[in-house]
mmCIF file of C-alpha atoms and ligand atoms in Angstrom:
data_model
loop_
_atom_site.group_PDB
_atom_site.id
_atom_site.type_symbol
_atom_site.label_atom_id
_atom_site.label_comp_id
_atom_site.label_asym_id
_atom_site.label_seq_id
_atom_site.Cartn_x
_atom_site.Cartn_y
_atom_site.Cartn_z
ATOM 1 C CA MET A 1 0.014 -0.018 -0.007
ATOM 2 C CA HIS A 2 1.388 3.502 -0.948
ATOM 3 C CA ALA A 3 0.560 6.764 0.594
ATOM 4 C CA PRO A 4 -3.060 7.604 -0.039
ATOM 5 C CA ILE A 5 -3.494 10.482 -2.618
ATOM 6 C CA LEU A 6 -4.450 13.719 -1.347
ATOM 7 C CA ASP A 7 -5.299 16.916 -3.544
ATOM 8 C CA SER A 8 -4.504 20.440 -2.669
ATOM 9 C CA HIS A 9 -8.044 20.792 -1.051
ATOM 10 C CA GLY A 10 -7.557 17.792 1.202
ATOM 11 C CA ARG A 11 -9.800 15.531 -0.907
ATOM 12 C CA THR A 12 -8.682 11.777 -1.263
ATOM 13 C CA ALA A 13 -9.137 9.672 -4.507
ATOM 14 C CA SER A 14 -11.056 6.722 -3.314
ATOM 15 C CA TYR A 15 -13.621 6.060 -6.116
ATOM 16 C CA MET A 16 -12.450 5.413 -9.850
ATOM 17 C CA ARG A 17 -14.850 5.316 -12.787
ATOM 18 C CA ILE A 18 -13.255 3.576 -15.664
ATOM 19 C CA SER A 19 -14.687 3.811 -19.121
ATOM 20 C CA VAL A 20 -14.095 0.383 -20.972
ATOM 21 C CA THR A 21 -15.341 1.801 -24.335
ATOM 22 C CA ASP A 22 -16.663 5.019 -25.888
ATOM 23 C CA ARG A 23 -19.039 3.098 -28.165
ATOM 24 C CA CYS A 24 -22.621 2.762 -27.392
ATOM 25 C CA ASN A 25 -25.589 1.236 -28.941
ATOM 26 C CA LEU A 26 -27.905 4.061 -27.945
ATOM 27 C CA ARG A 27 -27.753 7.589 -28.858
ATOM 28 C CA CYS A 28 -29.250 9.640 -25.904
ATOM 29 C CA THR A 29 -29.903 13.044 -26.710
ATOM 30 C CA TYR A 30 -28.226 14.242 -23.318
ATOM 31 C CA CYS A 31 -25.122 12.204 -23.786
ATOM 32 C CA ALA A 32 -23.870 10.900 -26.978
ATOM 33 C CA GLY A 33 -26.375 12.024 -29.678
ATOM 34 C CA GLU A 34 -26.164 10.975 -33.370
ATOM 35 C CA GLY A 35 -22.882 11.451 -35.315
ATOM 36 C CA MET A 36 -20.336 10.154 -32.701
ATOM 37 C CA GLU A 37 -16.887 9.618 -33.948
ATOM 38 C CA PHE A 38 -15.408 6.696 -32.144
ATOM 39 C CA ILE A 39 -11.958 6.136 -30.897
ATOM 40 C CA PRO A 40 -9.828 3.536 -33.092
ATOM 41 C CA HIS A 41 -9.388 0.204 -31.437
ATOM 42 C CA PRO A 42 -5.695 0.421 -30.814
ATOM 43 C CA LYS A 43 -6.139 3.307 -28.741
ATOM 44 C CA ILE A 44 -8.663 1.748 -26.560
ATOM 45 C CA LEU A 45 -7.175 0.438 -23.384
ATOM 46 C CA ARG A 46 -6.594 -3.343 -23.344
ATOM 47 C CA TYR A 47 -8.065 -5.274 -20.333
ATOM 48 C CA GLU A 48 -4.795 -5.990 -19.018
ATOM 49 C CA GLU A 49 -3.917 -2.262 -18.945
ATOM 50 C CA ILE A 50 -7.342 -1.703 -17.101
ATOM 51 C CA LEU A 51 -6.264 -4.365 -14.434
ATOM 52 C CA ASP A 52 -2.925 -2.686 -14.182
ATOM 53 C CA ILE A 53 -4.568 0.517 -13.364
ATOM 54 C CA ILE A 54 -6.779 -0.992 -10.602
ATOM 55 C CA ALA A 55 -3.788 -2.524 -9.032
ATOM 56 C CA LEU A 56 -2.151 0.745 -8.906
ATOM 57 C CA ALA A 57 -5.219 2.398 -7.706
ATOM 58 C CA GLU A 58 -5.954 0.032 -4.899
ATOM 59 C CA GLY A 59 -2.501 0.536 -3.879
ATOM 60 C CA PHE A 60 -2.975 4.447 -3.396
ATOM 61 C CA GLY A 61 -6.363 3.898 -1.600
ATOM 62 C CA VAL A 62 -9.068 3.254 -4.208
ATOM 63 C CA GLU A 63 -11.723 1.214 -2.642
ATOM 64 C CA LYS A 64 -14.550 1.442 -5.372
ATOM 65 C CA VAL A 65 -14.292 0.921 -9.199
ATOM 66 C CA ARG A 66 -17.139 1.622 -11.597
ATOM 67 C CA PHE A 67 -16.996 0.352 -15.168
ATOM 68 C CA THR A 68 -18.731 2.455 -17.483
ATOM 69 C CA GLY A 69 -18.571 3.694 -21.080
ATOM 70 C CA GLY A 70 -20.070 4.280 -23.742
ATOM 71 C CA GLU A 71 -21.887 0.971 -22.995
ATOM 72 C CA PRO A 72 -19.870 -1.253 -21.272
ATOM 73 C CA PHE A 73 -21.557 -4.417 -22.634
ATOM 74 C CA VAL A 74 -20.869 -3.538 -26.174
ATOM 75 C CA ARG A 75 -17.295 -4.468 -25.666
ATOM 76 C CA LEU A 76 -16.459 -8.092 -26.397
ATOM 77 C CA GLY A 77 -15.875 -10.114 -23.244
ATOM 78 C CA PHE A 78 -16.808 -7.494 -20.890
ATOM 79 C CA ALA A 79 -18.904 -9.567 -18.648
ATOM 80 C CA ASP A 80 -16.060 -12.118 -18.062
ATOM 81 C CA PHE A 81 -13.627 -9.276 -17.641
ATOM 82 C CA MET A 82 -15.741 -7.951 -15.058
ATOM 83 C CA ILE A 83 -15.986 -11.102 -13.184
ATOM 84 C CA ALA A 84 -12.162 -11.743 -13.416
ATOM 85 C CA ALA A 85 -11.545 -8.219 -12.280
ATOM 86 C CA ALA A 86 -13.787 -8.855 -9.206
ATOM 87 C CA ASN A 87 -12.144 -12.067 -8.394
ATOM 88 C CA ARG A 88 -8.706 -10.490 -8.538
ATOM 89 C CA PHE A 89 -9.382 -7.619 -6.389
ATOM 90 C CA PRO A 90 -11.845 -8.623 -3.831
ATOM 91 C CA ASN A 91 -10.942 -5.723 -1.498
ATOM 92 C CA VAL A 92 -12.138 -3.306 -4.289
ATOM 93 C CA ASP A 93 -15.930 -2.758 -4.339
ATOM 94 C CA MET A 94 -16.447 -3.412 -8.160
ATOM 95 C CA CYS A 95 -19.577 -2.333 -10.054
ATOM 96 C CA VAL A 96 -20.983 -1.244 -13.421
ATOM 97 C CA THR A 97 -23.392 1.396 -15.082
ATOM 98 C CA THR A 98 -25.313 0.088 -18.105
ATOM 99 C CA ASN A 99 -28.096 0.933 -20.171
ATOM 100 C CA GLY A 100 -29.478 -2.572 -19.643
ATOM 101 C CA THR A 101 -30.025 -3.408 -23.232
ATOM 102 C CA LEU A 102 -27.265 -6.089 -23.711
ATOM 103 C CA ILE A 103 -27.105 -7.610 -20.441
ATOM 104 C CA GLY A 104 -29.883 -10.198 -20.894
ATOM 105 C CA GLU A 105 -27.556 -13.322 -21.823
ATOM 106 C CA HIS A 106 -25.141 -12.426 -19.099
ATOM 107 C CA ILE A 107 -27.297 -11.828 -15.762
ATOM 108 C CA GLU A 108 -27.383 -15.280 -14.406
ATOM 109 C CA HIS A 109 -23.639 -15.758 -15.032
ATOM 110 C CA LEU A 110 -22.778 -12.393 -13.559
ATOM 111 C CA ALA A 111 -24.968 -13.030 -10.551
ATOM 112 C CA LYS A 112 -23.609 -16.664 -9.991
ATOM 113 C CA SER A 113 -20.157 -15.139 -10.329
ATOM 114 C CA GLY A 114 -20.717 -12.743 -7.515
ATOM 115 C CA VAL A 115 -21.385 -9.379 -9.575
ATOM 116 C CA ARG A 116 -24.606 -8.735 -7.377
ATOM 117 C CA ARG A 117 -25.239 -5.064 -8.364
ATOM 118 C CA MET A 118 -26.305 -3.127 -11.419
ATOM 119 C CA ASN A 119 -26.878 0.428 -12.108
ATOM 120 C CA ILE A 120 -29.223 0.806 -15.176
ATOM 121 C CA SER A 121 -30.321 3.959 -16.837
ATOM 122 C CA LEU A 122 -33.878 4.362 -17.767
ATOM 123 C CA ASP A 123 -35.146 7.982 -18.432
ATOM 124 C CA THR A 124 -38.800 7.497 -19.176
ATOM 125 C CA MET A 125 -41.770 5.144 -18.494
ATOM 126 C CA ASN A 126 -43.050 5.574 -21.978
ATOM 127 C CA ARG A 127 -41.972 3.454 -24.869
ATOM 128 C CA LYS A 128 -42.217 6.025 -27.546
ATOM 129 C CA LYS A 129 -40.371 8.591 -25.509
ATOM 130 C CA TYR A 130 -37.644 6.226 -24.736
ATOM 131 C CA GLU A 131 -37.073 5.832 -28.497
ATOM 132 C CA GLN A 132 -37.035 9.676 -28.854
ATOM 133 C CA ILE A 133 -34.589 10.015 -26.267
ATOM 134 C CA THR A 134 -32.234 7.327 -26.937
ATOM 135 C CA GLY A 135 -32.821 6.912 -30.672
ATOM 136 C CA ARG A 136 -33.437 3.118 -30.495
ATOM 137 C CA ASP A 137 -36.522 0.934 -29.629
ATOM 138 C CA LYS A 138 -35.282 -0.851 -26.507
ATOM 139 C CA PHE A 139 -37.664 0.170 -23.757
ATOM 140 C CA ASP A 140 -39.201 -3.428 -23.268
ATOM 141 C CA ILE A 141 -35.872 -5.140 -23.185
ATOM 142 C CA VAL A 142 -34.642 -2.808 -20.468
ATOM 143 C CA ARG A 143 -37.706 -2.986 -18.408
ATOM 144 C CA GLU A 144 -37.427 -7.024 -18.643
ATOM 145 C CA ASN A 145 -33.683 -6.924 -17.874
ATOM 146 C CA ILE A 146 -34.350 -4.835 -14.660
ATOM 147 C CA ASP A 147 -36.812 -7.398 -13.424
ATOM 148 C CA ARG A 148 -34.608 -10.312 -14.570
ATOM 149 C CA CYS A 149 -31.790 -8.806 -12.441
ATOM 150 C CA LEU A 150 -34.015 -8.449 -9.466
ATOM 151 C CA ASP A 151 -35.013 -12.130 -9.933
ATOM 152 C CA ALA A 152 -31.463 -13.141 -9.962
ATOM 153 C CA GLY A 153 -30.871 -11.534 -6.559
ATOM 154 C CA MET A 154 -29.084 -8.290 -7.757
ATOM 155 C CA THR A 155 -29.485 -5.092 -5.974
ATOM 156 C CA VAL A 156 -30.610 -2.763 -8.848
ATOM 157 C CA LYS A 157 -30.456 1.278 -8.929
ATOM 158 C CA VAL A 158 -32.214 2.796 -11.817
ATOM 159 C CA ASN A 159 -30.793 6.071 -12.971
ATOM 160 C CA SER A 160 -32.788 8.714 -14.730
ATOM 161 C CA VAL A 161 -31.523 11.820 -16.089
ATOM 162 C CA ALA A 162 -34.366 14.352 -14.860
ATOM 163 C CA MET A 163 -34.993 16.906 -17.509
ATOM 164 C CA ARG A 164 -37.715 19.614 -17.678
ATOM 165 C CA GLY A 165 -39.981 19.505 -20.651
ATOM 166 C CA VAL A 166 -38.814 15.876 -21.424
ATOM 167 C CA ASN A 167 -39.655 13.561 -18.397
ATOM 168 C CA ASP A 168 -41.101 15.864 -15.859
ATOM 169 C CA ASP A 169 -44.543 14.993 -16.588
ATOM 170 C CA GLU A 170 -43.902 11.314 -15.732
ATOM 171 C CA LEU A 171 -43.277 11.812 -11.885
ATOM 172 C CA PRO A 172 -46.595 9.790 -11.000
ATOM 173 C CA GLU A 173 -45.455 6.983 -13.300
ATOM 174 C CA PHE A 174 -41.941 7.009 -11.910
ATOM 175 C CA LEU A 175 -42.907 6.950 -8.439
ATOM 176 C CA GLU A 176 -45.517 3.891 -8.948
ATOM 177 C CA TYR A 177 -42.618 2.096 -10.646
ATOM 178 C CA ALA A 178 -40.276 2.579 -7.798
ATOM 179 C CA ALA A 179 -42.934 1.554 -5.345
ATOM 180 C CA SER A 180 -43.596 -1.566 -7.111
ATOM 181 C CA ARG A 181 -40.237 -3.072 -7.091
ATOM 182 C CA GLU A 182 -37.137 -3.293 -4.849
ATOM 183 C CA ILE A 183 -35.101 -0.861 -6.547
ATOM 184 C CA ASP A 184 -33.555 2.539 -5.729
ATOM 185 C CA PHE A 185 -34.935 4.780 -8.310
ATOM 186 C CA ARG A 186 -32.566 7.800 -8.530
ATOM 187 C CA PHE A 187 -32.957 11.092 -10.414
ATOM 188 C CA ILE A 188 -29.668 12.722 -11.788
ATOM 189 C CA GLU A 189 -29.906 16.383 -12.653
ATOM 190 C CA PHE A 190 -29.098 16.950 -16.383
ATOM 191 C CA MET A 191 -25.583 18.403 -16.529
ATOM 192 C CA PRO A 192 -23.776 20.673 -18.997
ATOM 193 C CA VAL A 193 -21.288 18.308 -20.110
ATOM 194 C CA GLY A 194 -20.663 18.201 -23.889
ATOM 195 C CA THR A 195 -21.361 20.852 -26.263
ATOM 196 C CA GLU A 196 -24.113 19.369 -28.469
ATOM 197 C CA THR A 197 -26.533 17.866 -26.020
ATOM 198 C CA GLY A 198 -28.906 21.085 -26.059
ATOM 199 C CA TRP A 199 -28.410 21.520 -22.267
ATOM 200 C CA LYS A 200 -30.079 24.878 -21.156
ATOM 201 C CA ASP A 201 -30.378 26.030 -17.536
ATOM 202 C CA ASP A 202 -34.065 25.723 -17.812
ATOM 203 C CA LEU A 203 -33.901 22.303 -18.841
ATOM 204 C CA VAL A 204 -32.590 21.069 -15.449
ATOM 205 C CA TRP A 205 -35.427 19.629 -13.406
ATOM 206 C CA THR A 206 -33.629 20.176 -10.000
ATOM 207 C CA ALA A 207 -33.505 17.706 -7.230
ATOM 208 C CA ASP A 208 -35.248 20.159 -4.837
ATOM 209 C CA ASP A 209 -38.194 20.652 -7.336
ATOM 210 C CA ILE A 210 -38.586 16.924 -7.746
ATOM 211 C CA LEU A 211 -38.781 16.401 -3.981
ATOM 212 C CA THR A 212 -41.330 19.090 -3.773
ATOM 213 C CA GLU A 213 -43.425 17.593 -6.390
ATOM 214 C CA ALA A 214 -42.982 13.919 -5.246
ATOM 215 C CA GLN A 215 -44.187 14.878 -1.909
ATOM 216 C CA GLN A 216 -47.342 15.865 -3.157
ATOM 217 C CA LEU A 217 -47.710 12.535 -4.835
ATOM 218 C CA ALA A 218 -46.462 10.138 -2.246
ATOM 219 C CA ASP A 219 -45.572 9.819 1.441
ATOM 220 C CA LEU A 220 -41.867 10.095 1.506
ATOM 221 C CA ARG A 221 -39.542 9.668 4.550
ATOM 222 C CA PRO A 222 -35.792 10.398 4.427
ATOM 223 C CA SER A 223 -34.180 6.738 4.405
ATOM 224 C CA VAL A 224 -32.392 5.749 7.407
ATOM 225 C CA ASN A 225 -31.301 2.257 5.940
ATOM 226 C CA GLY A 226 -28.448 2.794 3.542
ATOM 227 C CA PRO A 227 -27.607 -0.151 1.097
ATOM 228 C CA LYS A 228 -24.676 -2.123 2.105
ATOM 229 C CA HIS A 229 -22.529 -0.273 -0.406
ATOM 230 C CA GLY A 230 -23.864 3.341 0.296
ATOM 231 C CA HIS A 231 -25.540 5.563 -2.219
ATOM 232 C CA GLY A 232 -22.788 8.062 -2.732
ATOM 233 C CA PRO A 233 -24.131 11.538 -3.140
ATOM 234 C CA ALA A 234 -27.810 10.583 -3.519
ATOM 235 C CA ARG A 235 -30.289 11.776 -0.938
ATOM 236 C CA MET A 236 -32.611 8.622 -0.476
ATOM 237 C CA TYR A 237 -36.285 8.550 0.495
ATOM 238 C CA ASP A 238 -38.424 5.710 1.611
ATOM 239 C CA ILE A 239 -41.719 5.359 -0.269
ATOM 240 C CA VAL A 240 -44.265 4.610 2.501
ATOM 241 C CA ASN A 241 -45.918 1.416 1.750
ATOM 242 C CA GLY A 242 -43.746 0.955 -1.324
ATOM 243 C CA LYS A 243 -41.037 -1.542 -2.023
ATOM 244 C CA GLY A 244 -38.307 0.597 -3.543
ATOM 245 C CA ARG A 245 -36.991 4.065 -2.691
ATOM 246 C CA LEU A 246 -36.488 7.379 -4.390
ATOM 247 C CA GLY A 247 -33.210 8.921 -4.835
ATOM 248 C CA LEU A 248 -32.014 12.513 -5.738
ATOM 249 C CA ILE A 249 -28.694 13.392 -7.136
ATOM 250 C CA SER A 250 -28.201 17.039 -7.462
ATOM 251 C CA SER A 251 -25.354 16.771 -9.697
ATOM 252 C CA TYR A 252 -25.679 20.469 -11.051
ATOM 253 C CA SER A 253 -27.778 22.429 -8.462
ATOM 254 C CA ASN A 254 -25.576 21.618 -5.368
ATOM 255 C CA HIS A 255 -22.641 19.731 -6.869
ATOM 256 C CA PHE A 256 -20.785 17.619 -4.153
ATOM 257 C CA CYS A 257 -17.379 19.150 -5.153
ATOM 258 C CA ALA A 258 -16.168 19.327 -1.594
ATOM 259 C CA THR A 259 -16.449 16.020 -1.019
ATOM 260 C CA CYS A 260 -15.612 14.468 -4.379
ATOM 261 C CA ASN A 261 -13.476 11.345 -4.156
ATOM 262 C CA ARG A 262 -13.541 10.699 -7.862
ATOM 263 C CA LEU A 263 -10.957 9.963 -10.534
ATOM 264 C CA ARG A 264 -12.132 9.151 -14.251
ATOM 265 C CA ILE A 265 -10.024 7.125 -16.712
ATOM 266 C CA THR A 266 -11.463 7.325 -20.280
ATOM 267 C CA SER A 267 -11.377 4.251 -22.823
ATOM 268 C CA ASP A 268 -8.413 5.701 -24.359
ATOM 269 C CA GLY A 269 -6.371 5.920 -21.100
ATOM 270 C CA PHE A 270 -6.731 9.627 -20.138
ATOM 271 C CA LEU A 271 -7.146 10.645 -16.605
ATOM 272 C CA ARG A 272 -9.714 13.496 -15.826
ATOM 273 C CA THR A 273 -9.775 14.625 -12.238
ATOM 274 C CA CYS A 274 -12.950 16.647 -12.703
ATOM 275 C CA LEU A 275 -16.140 15.993 -14.857
ATOM 276 C CA PHE A 276 -16.336 19.874 -15.170
ATOM 277 C CA SER A 277 -13.015 20.197 -16.642
ATOM 278 C CA ASP A 278 -11.514 19.268 -20.149
ATOM 279 C CA LYS A 279 -8.046 18.922 -18.678
ATOM 280 C CA VAL A 280 -6.732 15.425 -19.289
ATOM 281 C CA TYR A 281 -3.531 13.575 -18.423
ATOM 282 C CA LYS A 282 -2.273 10.824 -20.696
ATOM 283 C CA LEU A 283 -1.598 7.594 -19.044
ATOM 284 C CA ARG A 284 -1.652 5.362 -22.210
ATOM 285 C CA PRO A 285 1.780 5.850 -23.440
ATOM 286 C CA ALA A 286 3.506 5.188 -20.014
ATOM 287 C CA LEU A 287 1.208 2.190 -19.601
ATOM 288 C CA ARG A 288 2.534 0.737 -22.815
ATOM 289 C CA ASN A 289 6.158 1.718 -22.084
ATOM 290 C CA GLU A 290 7.765 -0.991 -20.111
ATOM 291 C CA LYS A 291 10.770 1.039 -19.384
ATOM 292 C CA LEU A 292 8.556 3.738 -17.599
ATOM 293 C CA GLY A 293 6.359 1.151 -15.776
ATOM 294 C CA LEU A 294 3.553 1.741 -13.349
ATOM 295 C CA ASP A 295 5.677 3.922 -10.933
ATOM 296 C CA PHE A 296 5.640 6.476 -13.649
ATOM 297 C CA VAL A 297 1.724 6.286 -14.138
ATOM 298 C CA GLU A 298 1.325 6.490 -10.383
ATOM 299 C CA ARG A 299 3.652 9.725 -10.523
ATOM 300 C CA ILE A 300 1.358 11.312 -13.259
ATOM 301 C CA ILE A 301 -1.852 10.488 -11.174
ATOM 302 C CA ARG A 302 -0.340 11.988 -8.085
ATOM 303 C CA SER A 303 0.853 15.175 -9.815
ATOM 304 C CA ALA A 304 -2.622 15.571 -11.695
ATOM 305 C CA MET A 305 -4.313 15.075 -8.330
ATOM 306 C CA ARG A 306 -2.425 18.103 -6.875
ATOM 307 C CA SER A 307 -4.208 20.450 -9.410
ATOM 308 C CA LYS A 308 -7.724 18.796 -9.178
ATOM 309 C CA PRO A 309 -10.092 21.829 -9.457
ATOM 310 C CA ILE A 310 -13.236 22.508 -7.582
ATOM 311 C CA GLY A 311 -15.553 21.873 -10.459
ATOM 312 C CA TYR A 312 -18.437 24.078 -9.335
ATOM 313 C CA ASP A 313 -16.169 27.108 -9.405
ATOM 314 C CA LEU A 314 -15.178 26.148 -12.928
ATOM 315 C CA LEU A 315 -18.748 25.695 -13.964
ATOM 316 C CA ARG A 316 -19.695 29.041 -12.748
ATOM 317 C CA LYS A 317 -16.644 31.021 -14.382
ATOM 318 C CA MET A 318 -16.976 29.028 -17.665
ATOM 319 C CA SER A 319 -20.743 29.606 -17.884
ATOM 320 C CA ALA A 320 -20.124 33.438 -17.213
ATOM 321 C CA ASN A 321 -17.504 33.604 -19.944
ATOM 322 C CA HIS A 322 -18.789 31.157 -22.672
ATOM 323 C CA GLY A 323 -22.351 30.695 -22.341
ATOM 324 C CA HIS A 324 -23.365 27.386 -21.034
ATOM 325 C CA ASP A 325 -20.714 25.163 -22.508
ATOM 326 C CA VAL A 326 -18.545 23.967 -19.688
ATOM 327 C CA CYS A 327 -17.013 20.741 -20.260
ATOM 328 C CA HIS A 328 -16.946 20.242 -24.300
ATOM 329 C CA THR A 329 -16.328 16.436 -24.354
ATOM 330 C CA ARG A 330 -19.493 14.424 -24.494
ATOM 331 C CA MET A 331 -20.291 12.199 -21.556
ATOM 332 C CA ALA A 332 -20.270 9.193 -23.562
ATOM 333 C CA SER A 333 -16.668 9.707 -24.010
ATOM 334 C CA ILE A 334 -15.953 10.351 -20.383
ATOM 335 C CA GLY A 335 -18.364 7.691 -18.746
ATOM 336 C CA GLY A 336 -20.610 9.650 -16.593
HETATM 337 N N1 SAM B 1 -24.082 3.369 -21.351
HETATM 338 C C1 SAM B 1 -24.290 3.328 -19.836
HETATM 339 C C2 SAM B 1 -25.558 3.826 -19.133
HETATM 340 O O1 SAM B 1 -26.410 4.179 -20.103
HETATM 341 O O2 SAM B 1 -25.720 4.118 -18.045
HETATM 342 C C3 SAM B 1 -23.022 4.027 -19.052
HETATM 343 C C4 SAM B 1 -22.412 5.287 -19.611
HETATM 344 S S1 SAM B 1 -23.461 6.785 -19.249
HETATM 345 C C5 SAM B 1 -22.458 8.097 -19.736
HETATM 346 C C6 SAM B 1 -23.386 6.942 -17.546
HETATM 347 C C7 SAM B 1 -24.481 7.833 -16.804
HETATM 348 O O3 SAM B 1 -24.004 9.177 -17.124
HETATM 349 C C8 SAM B 1 -25.645 7.381 -17.049
HETATM 350 O O4 SAM B 1 -26.452 7.114 -15.857
HETATM 351 C C9 SAM B 1 -26.346 8.493 -17.855
HETATM 352 O O5 SAM B 1 -27.609 8.705 -17.597
HETATM 353 C C10 SAM B 1 -25.462 9.766 -17.273
HETATM 354 N N2 SAM B 1 -25.391 11.013 -18.059
HETATM 355 C C11 SAM B 1 -25.083 10.996 -19.273
HETATM 356 N N3 SAM B 1 -25.105 12.229 -19.748
HETATM 357 C C12 SAM B 1 -25.588 13.004 -18.829
HETATM 358 C C13 SAM B 1 -25.854 14.275 -18.627
HETATM 359 N N4 SAM B 1 -25.738 15.257 -19.459
HETATM 360 N N5 SAM B 1 -26.400 14.743 -17.346
HETATM 361 C C14 SAM B 1 -26.517 13.817 -16.303
HETATM 362 N N6 SAM B 1 -26.243 12.618 -16.479
HETATM 363 C C15 SAM B 1 -25.721 11.997 -17.626
#
């Protein structure tokens, strides 16, 4: 174990999000959109290189790794890779965020092999609207796969990007869905990441507004029983007489920069210390150069952490200077 990494604001790095691919089979308006150009395969980190990064990260105090994308399950062999990674690093909490469209054939195998948690994105309760948002007709399969994950004994969190004028008319249906299943249904505020997502201030359906509106529809009580693995920055509410819970993530209106413990690795091997900054640090050349080795990669990460910004300050400054485009890179390339 090396010394834990601390940034200049006293924050540690205990959570790493690793994008295993920038490719996705959906084209969500708020994330990738149509017309994405994908990174050529030789530039994408190989699975062994990702394992090297996790080994390094565990050494400097990373306790949780989330695989993301693009869509992780479009990458060949991802399910087996995840099982292998979870077995190799039993002390690292290993999880995945997926759109849930391609997991069907893997659910049983993952559950039996110890992958017992799934975060699945679903932004609407309406099939037509799902197609409008994602560009693909996959609503039924996602709903079915959520239920299959629950049947297989997995803990399921459903994530929904909260957008005014897009899905804010569906709160009764969302609450009904959350009440009918043992899921955590979490709203994430629409974030200004990527220049082509059409983000505007008035499209943000804030966590506070959602709570006020939801309290008029259901009896909600702040949740005292956190799940075993925590729920990060989400404020959780029990739905009285319901099976599931409602979660609110104020990723825009009240960003959790002061306690941000995240590092992000893009699929082509760049480190990002802040979602709201386009500043990246190249790890891939060092990872592929035996002479430099992992010590050198660690040095890059430690040095990058020293200048990890307070993203919310950045967000304010940049939106004052350049309209609303803060981080120009699409979320699909970063991994959320
Ligand atoms: N394909 C996977 C999925 O759909 O969950 C993983 C990648 S996706 C980039 C990771 C998360 O980022 C998803 O929960 C998605 O809803 C969220 N996301 C993408 N763009 C966003 C935005 N502009 N604001 C808030 N959340 C966003």
